[in-house]
Short mmCIF file of C-alpha atoms and ligand atoms in Angstrom, two decimals:
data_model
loop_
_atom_site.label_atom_id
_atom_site.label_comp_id
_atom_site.label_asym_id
_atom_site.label_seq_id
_atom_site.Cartn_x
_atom_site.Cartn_y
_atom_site.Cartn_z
CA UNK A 282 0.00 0.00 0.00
CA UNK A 283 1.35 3.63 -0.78
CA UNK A 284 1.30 5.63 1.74
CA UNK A 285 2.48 9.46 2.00
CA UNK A 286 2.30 12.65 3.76
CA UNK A 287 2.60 15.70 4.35
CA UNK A 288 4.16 17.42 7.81
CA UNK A 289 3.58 20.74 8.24
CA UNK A 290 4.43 22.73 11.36
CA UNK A 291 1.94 25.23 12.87
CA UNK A 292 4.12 28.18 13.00
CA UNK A 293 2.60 30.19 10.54
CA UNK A 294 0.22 30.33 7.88
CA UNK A 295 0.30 27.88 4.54
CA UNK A 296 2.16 29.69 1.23
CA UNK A 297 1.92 28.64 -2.02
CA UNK A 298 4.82 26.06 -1.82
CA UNK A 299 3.53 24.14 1.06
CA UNK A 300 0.09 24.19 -1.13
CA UNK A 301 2.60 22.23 -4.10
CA UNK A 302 4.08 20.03 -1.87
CA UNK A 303 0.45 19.14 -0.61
CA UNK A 304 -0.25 18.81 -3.66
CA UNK A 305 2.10 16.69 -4.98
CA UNK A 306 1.83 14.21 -2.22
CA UNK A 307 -1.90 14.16 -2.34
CA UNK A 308 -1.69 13.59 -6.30
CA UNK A 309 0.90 10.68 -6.12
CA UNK A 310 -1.66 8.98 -3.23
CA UNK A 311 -4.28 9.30 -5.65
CA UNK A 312 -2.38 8.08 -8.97
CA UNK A 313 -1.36 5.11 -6.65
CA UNK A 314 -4.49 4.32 -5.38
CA UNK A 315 -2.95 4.69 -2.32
CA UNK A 316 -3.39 6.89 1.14
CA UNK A 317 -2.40 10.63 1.91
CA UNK A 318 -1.80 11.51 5.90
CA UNK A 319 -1.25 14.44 7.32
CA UNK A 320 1.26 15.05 10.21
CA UNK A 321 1.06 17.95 12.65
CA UNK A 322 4.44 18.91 13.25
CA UNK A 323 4.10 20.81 17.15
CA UNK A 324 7.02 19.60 19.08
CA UNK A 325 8.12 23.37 19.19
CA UNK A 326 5.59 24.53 22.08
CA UNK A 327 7.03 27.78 21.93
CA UNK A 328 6.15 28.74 18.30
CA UNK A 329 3.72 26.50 17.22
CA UNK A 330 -0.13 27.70 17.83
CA UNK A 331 -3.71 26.41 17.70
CA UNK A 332 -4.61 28.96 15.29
CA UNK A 333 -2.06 27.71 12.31
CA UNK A 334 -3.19 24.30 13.04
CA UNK A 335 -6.74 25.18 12.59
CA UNK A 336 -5.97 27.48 9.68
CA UNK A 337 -3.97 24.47 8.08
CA UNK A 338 -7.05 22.01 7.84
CA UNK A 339 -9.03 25.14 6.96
CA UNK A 340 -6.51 25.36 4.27
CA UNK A 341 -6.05 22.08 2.83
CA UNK A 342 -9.38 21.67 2.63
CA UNK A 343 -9.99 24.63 0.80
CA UNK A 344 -7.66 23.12 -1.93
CA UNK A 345 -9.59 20.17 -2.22
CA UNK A 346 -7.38 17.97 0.00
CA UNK A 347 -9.13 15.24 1.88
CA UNK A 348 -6.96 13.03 4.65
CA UNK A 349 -6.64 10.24 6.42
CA UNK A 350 -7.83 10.71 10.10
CA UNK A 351 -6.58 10.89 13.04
CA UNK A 352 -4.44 13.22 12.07
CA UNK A 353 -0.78 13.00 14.22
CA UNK A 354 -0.19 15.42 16.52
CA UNK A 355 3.57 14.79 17.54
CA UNK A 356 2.69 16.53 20.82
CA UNK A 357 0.57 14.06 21.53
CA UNK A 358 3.22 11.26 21.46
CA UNK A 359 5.93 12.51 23.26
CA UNK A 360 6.40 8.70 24.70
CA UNK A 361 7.01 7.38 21.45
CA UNK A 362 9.95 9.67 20.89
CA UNK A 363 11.62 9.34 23.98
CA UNK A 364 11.05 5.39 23.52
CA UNK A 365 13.42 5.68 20.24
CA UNK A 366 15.84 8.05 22.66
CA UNK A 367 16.06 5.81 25.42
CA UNK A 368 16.65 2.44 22.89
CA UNK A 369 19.73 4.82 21.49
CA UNK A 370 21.01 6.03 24.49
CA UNK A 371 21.28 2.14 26.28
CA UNK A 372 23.35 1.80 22.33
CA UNK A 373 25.80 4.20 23.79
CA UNK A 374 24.89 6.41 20.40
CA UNK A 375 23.80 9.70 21.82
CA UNK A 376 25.30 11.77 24.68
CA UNK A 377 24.10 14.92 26.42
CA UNK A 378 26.04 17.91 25.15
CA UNK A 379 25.98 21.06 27.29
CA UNK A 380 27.80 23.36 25.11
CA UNK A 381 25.73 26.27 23.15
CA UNK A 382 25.69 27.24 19.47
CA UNK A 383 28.11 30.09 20.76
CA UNK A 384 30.40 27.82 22.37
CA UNK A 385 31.12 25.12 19.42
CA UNK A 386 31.37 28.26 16.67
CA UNK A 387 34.49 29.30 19.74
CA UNK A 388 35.65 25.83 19.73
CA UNK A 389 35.86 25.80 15.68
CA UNK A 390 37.58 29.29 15.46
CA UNK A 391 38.67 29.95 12.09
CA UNK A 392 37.46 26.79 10.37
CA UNK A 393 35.77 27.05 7.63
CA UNK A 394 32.65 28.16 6.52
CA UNK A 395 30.09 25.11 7.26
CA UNK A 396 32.25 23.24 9.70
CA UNK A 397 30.05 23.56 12.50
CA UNK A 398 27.54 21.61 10.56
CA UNK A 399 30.60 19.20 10.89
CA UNK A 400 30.99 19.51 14.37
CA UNK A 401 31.50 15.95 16.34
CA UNK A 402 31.57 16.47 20.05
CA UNK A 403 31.44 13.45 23.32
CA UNK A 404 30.12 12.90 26.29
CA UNK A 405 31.55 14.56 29.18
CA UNK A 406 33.33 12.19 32.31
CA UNK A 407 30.77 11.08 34.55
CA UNK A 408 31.92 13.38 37.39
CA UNK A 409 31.48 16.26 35.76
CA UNK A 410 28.22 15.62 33.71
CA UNK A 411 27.18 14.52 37.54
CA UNK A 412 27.94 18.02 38.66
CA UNK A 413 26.42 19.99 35.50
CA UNK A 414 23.41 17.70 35.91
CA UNK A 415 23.27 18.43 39.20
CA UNK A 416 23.62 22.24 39.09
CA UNK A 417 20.95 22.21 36.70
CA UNK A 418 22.48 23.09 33.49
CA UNK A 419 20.68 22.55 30.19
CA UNK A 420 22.20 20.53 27.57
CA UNK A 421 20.81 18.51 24.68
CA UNK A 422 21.18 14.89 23.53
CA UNK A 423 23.12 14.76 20.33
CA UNK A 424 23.67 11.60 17.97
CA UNK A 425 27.18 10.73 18.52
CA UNK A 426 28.42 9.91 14.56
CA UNK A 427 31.39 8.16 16.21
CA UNK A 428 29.61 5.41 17.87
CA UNK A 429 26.84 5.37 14.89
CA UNK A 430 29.98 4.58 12.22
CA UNK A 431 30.90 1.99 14.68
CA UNK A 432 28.22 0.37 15.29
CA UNK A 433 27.52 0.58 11.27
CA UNK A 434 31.09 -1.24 11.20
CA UNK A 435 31.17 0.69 7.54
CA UNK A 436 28.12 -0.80 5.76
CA UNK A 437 27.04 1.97 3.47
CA UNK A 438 23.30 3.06 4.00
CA UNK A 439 21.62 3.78 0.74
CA UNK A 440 18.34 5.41 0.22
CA UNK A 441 16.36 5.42 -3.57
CA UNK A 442 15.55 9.15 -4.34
CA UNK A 443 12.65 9.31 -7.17
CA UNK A 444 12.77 13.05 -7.29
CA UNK A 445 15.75 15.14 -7.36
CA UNK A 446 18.00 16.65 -4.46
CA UNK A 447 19.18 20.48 -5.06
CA UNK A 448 22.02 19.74 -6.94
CA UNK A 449 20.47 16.75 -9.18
CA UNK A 450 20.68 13.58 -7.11
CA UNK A 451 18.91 11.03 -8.39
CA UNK A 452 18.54 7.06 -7.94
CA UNK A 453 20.22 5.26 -5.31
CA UNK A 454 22.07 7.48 -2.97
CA UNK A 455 24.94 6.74 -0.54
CA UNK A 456 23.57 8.61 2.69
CA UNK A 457 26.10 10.80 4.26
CA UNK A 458 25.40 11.64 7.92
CA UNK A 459 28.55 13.14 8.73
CA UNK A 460 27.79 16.02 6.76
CA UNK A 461 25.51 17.48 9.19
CA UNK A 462 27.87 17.08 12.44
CA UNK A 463 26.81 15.71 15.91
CA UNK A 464 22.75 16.83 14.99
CA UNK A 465 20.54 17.69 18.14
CA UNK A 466 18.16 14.64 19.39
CA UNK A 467 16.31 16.17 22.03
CA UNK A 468 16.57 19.30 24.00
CA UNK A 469 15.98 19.35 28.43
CA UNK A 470 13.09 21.22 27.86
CA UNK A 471 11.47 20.29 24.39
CA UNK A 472 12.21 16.56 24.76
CA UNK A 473 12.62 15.80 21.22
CA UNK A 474 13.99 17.25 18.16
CA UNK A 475 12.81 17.23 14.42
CA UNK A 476 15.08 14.51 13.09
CA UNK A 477 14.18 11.86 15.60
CA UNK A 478 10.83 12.97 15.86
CA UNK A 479 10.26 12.29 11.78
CA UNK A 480 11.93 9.48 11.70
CA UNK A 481 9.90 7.53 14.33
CA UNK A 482 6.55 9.13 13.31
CA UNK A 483 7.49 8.13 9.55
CA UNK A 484 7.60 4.49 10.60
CA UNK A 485 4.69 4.29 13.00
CA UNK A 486 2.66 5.95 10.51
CA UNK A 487 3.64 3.27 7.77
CA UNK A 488 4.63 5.94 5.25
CA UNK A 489 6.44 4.66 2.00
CA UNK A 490 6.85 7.70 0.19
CA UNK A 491 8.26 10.55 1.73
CA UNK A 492 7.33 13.59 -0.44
CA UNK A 493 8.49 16.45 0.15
CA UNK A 494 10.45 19.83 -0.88
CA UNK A 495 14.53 20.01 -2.21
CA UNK A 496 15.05 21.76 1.13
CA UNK A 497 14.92 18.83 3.08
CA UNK A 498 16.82 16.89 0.82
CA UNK A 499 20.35 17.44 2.91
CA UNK A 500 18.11 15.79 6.23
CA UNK A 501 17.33 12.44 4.49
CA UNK A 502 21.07 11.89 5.07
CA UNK A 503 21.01 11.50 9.19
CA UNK A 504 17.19 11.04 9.12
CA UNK A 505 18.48 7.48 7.00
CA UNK A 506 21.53 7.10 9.62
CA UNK A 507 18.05 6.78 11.62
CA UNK A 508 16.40 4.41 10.73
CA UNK A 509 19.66 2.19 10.43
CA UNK A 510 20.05 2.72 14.14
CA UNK A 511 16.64 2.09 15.02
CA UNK A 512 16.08 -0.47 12.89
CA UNK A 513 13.25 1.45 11.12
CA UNK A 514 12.14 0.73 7.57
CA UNK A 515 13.36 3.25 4.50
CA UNK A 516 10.72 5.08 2.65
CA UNK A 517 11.59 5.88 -0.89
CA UNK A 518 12.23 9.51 -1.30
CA UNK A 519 10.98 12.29 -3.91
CA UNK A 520 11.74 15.41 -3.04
CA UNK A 521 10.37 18.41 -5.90
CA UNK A 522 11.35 21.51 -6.89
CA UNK A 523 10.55 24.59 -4.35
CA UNK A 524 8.15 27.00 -6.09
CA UNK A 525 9.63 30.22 -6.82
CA UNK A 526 8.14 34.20 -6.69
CA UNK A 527 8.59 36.98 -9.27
CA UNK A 528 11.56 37.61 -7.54
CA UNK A 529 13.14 34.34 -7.92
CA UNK A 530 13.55 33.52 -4.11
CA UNK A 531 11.61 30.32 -2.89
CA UNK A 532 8.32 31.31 -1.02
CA UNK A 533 8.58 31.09 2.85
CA UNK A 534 6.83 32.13 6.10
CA UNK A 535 7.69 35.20 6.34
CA UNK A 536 5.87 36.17 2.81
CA UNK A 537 2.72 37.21 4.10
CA UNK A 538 1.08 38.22 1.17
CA UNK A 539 1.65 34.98 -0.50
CA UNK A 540 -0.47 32.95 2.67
CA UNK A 541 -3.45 30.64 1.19
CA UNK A 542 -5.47 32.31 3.21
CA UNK A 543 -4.67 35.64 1.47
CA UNK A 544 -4.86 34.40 -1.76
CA UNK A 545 -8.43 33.37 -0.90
CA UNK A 546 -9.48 36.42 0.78
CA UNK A 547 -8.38 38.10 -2.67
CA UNK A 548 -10.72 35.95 -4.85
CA UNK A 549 -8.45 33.28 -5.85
CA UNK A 550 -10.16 30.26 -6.22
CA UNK A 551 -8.54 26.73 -5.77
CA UNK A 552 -9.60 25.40 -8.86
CA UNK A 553 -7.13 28.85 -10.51
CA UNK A 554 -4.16 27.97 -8.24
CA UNK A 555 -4.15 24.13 -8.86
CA UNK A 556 -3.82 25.02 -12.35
CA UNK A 557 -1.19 27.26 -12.13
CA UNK A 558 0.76 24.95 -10.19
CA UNK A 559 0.39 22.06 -13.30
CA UNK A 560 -1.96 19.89 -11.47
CA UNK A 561 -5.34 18.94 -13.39
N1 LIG B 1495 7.66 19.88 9.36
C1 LIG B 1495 8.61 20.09 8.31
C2 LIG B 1495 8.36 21.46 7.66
O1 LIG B 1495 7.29 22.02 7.83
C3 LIG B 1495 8.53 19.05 7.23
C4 LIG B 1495 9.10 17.77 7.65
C5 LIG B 1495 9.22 16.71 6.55
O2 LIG B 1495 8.50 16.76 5.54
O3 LIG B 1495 10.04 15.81 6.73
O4 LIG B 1495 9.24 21.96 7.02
#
């Protein structure tokens, strides 16, 4: 069975590209006979809000868009994540990391541009993380790429992309997880992080097809690292093209006047906009 989705986060109000990638999923469900879910994506309490959800299935179904329910609401299954975190912290593959943003960018210096993407920390002696623990600091739990490439023991992970990455990857792909550094698992206070979070909500929701935009391309990397690690199936990937405006940057959040619900209020209909956009 064929099963995709699409994960939008409640931090704002649906543009024109998340109406494509919507789109595009819901289309490929519906050439395949297959099913279309849709994923809230609130882990974030602090920016996500009730209104964007609401405005989302206000949204979608304004653009014809009709879903499988229950619709996922990740806050509602915080167990499940930390589940995954506690299976890969008795692995010995994550470790809590209590230095800031500020502090690794000092602890890089000069290195180039992108190397704290590349950044590879460890855990700290047990005395001390004792006495940080203890004094309250906050840290986060980051993937430790060292133990993951040994407990890989160098077996390549793969994933098939059907779409295209930004720079034209296509086919079968030879995942590489170091490129994004020692990535962030969970935080003290939000208790899980977007990588982990998709990952486990990916399997548990049976998805197949992961559909989704080019930006997210460069995530399928450590979000396949993963699965390996958690011994989670791999959906087959097509990421598309990210819709562009007259001025040739890729719509985002922060485009107000390009919001569905905009377009709407200025008489566009959906019927207009799926057109433009090459479907029916
Ligand atoms: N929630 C993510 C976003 O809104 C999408 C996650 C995904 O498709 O993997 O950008």
């Amino acid at each position: 069975m064929f099963i995709t989705r699409f994960a939008p986060s409640p931090t704002g109000y649906l543009h024109r590209g998340h109406a494509f990638s919507a789109l595009t999923a819901h289309e490929a469900a519906r050439a395949a006979g297959g099913r279309f879910v849709l994923r809230i994506e609130d882990i974030d309490a602090t920016r996500s809000r009730p209104e964007f959800e609401t405005a989302i299935y206000e949204d979608l179904g304004w653009l014809g868009l009709a879903w499988d329910v229950p619709v996922r609401r990740q806050s509602e299954h915080l167990d499940d994540y930390h589940a995954s975190l506690a299976a890969l912290a008795t692995s010995g593959l994550i470790y809590r990391c209590f230095r800031t943003r500020k502090d690794i960018a000092e602890d890089i210096g000069r290195a180039p541009h992108g190397a704290m993407d590349a950044w590879r920390g460890a855990a700290l002696p047990a005395e001390e993380e004792a006495q940080r623990l203890a004094a309250g600091e906050p840290y986060a739990w980051r993937l430790s790429l060292d133990a993951a490439e040994t407990a890989l023991g160098g077996r390549p992970l793969t994933f098939r992309e059907e779409g295209h990455g930004p720079n034209g990857e296509h086919g079968l792909i030879t995942a590489d997880p170091a490129l994004g550094g020692d990535v962030v698992l969970a935080r003290k206070d939000v208790g899980v992080a977007y990588h982990l979070a998709v990952v486990v909500d990916d399997a548990l929701q049976g998805v197949t097809h992961v559909i989704r935009g080019q930006d997210l391309f460069e995530a399928t990397h450590v979000q396949r690292l993963l699965q390996a690690l958690l011994d989670l199936p791999t959906p087959i990937y097509r990421h598309h093209r990210l819709l562009t405006g007259a001025d040739g940057k890729r719509f985002a959040k922060r485009d107000k006047a390009q919001t569905l619900r905009d377009l709407r209020a200025h008489g566009v209909t959906p019927e207009a906009l799926r057109r433009e956009m090459g479907f029916d």
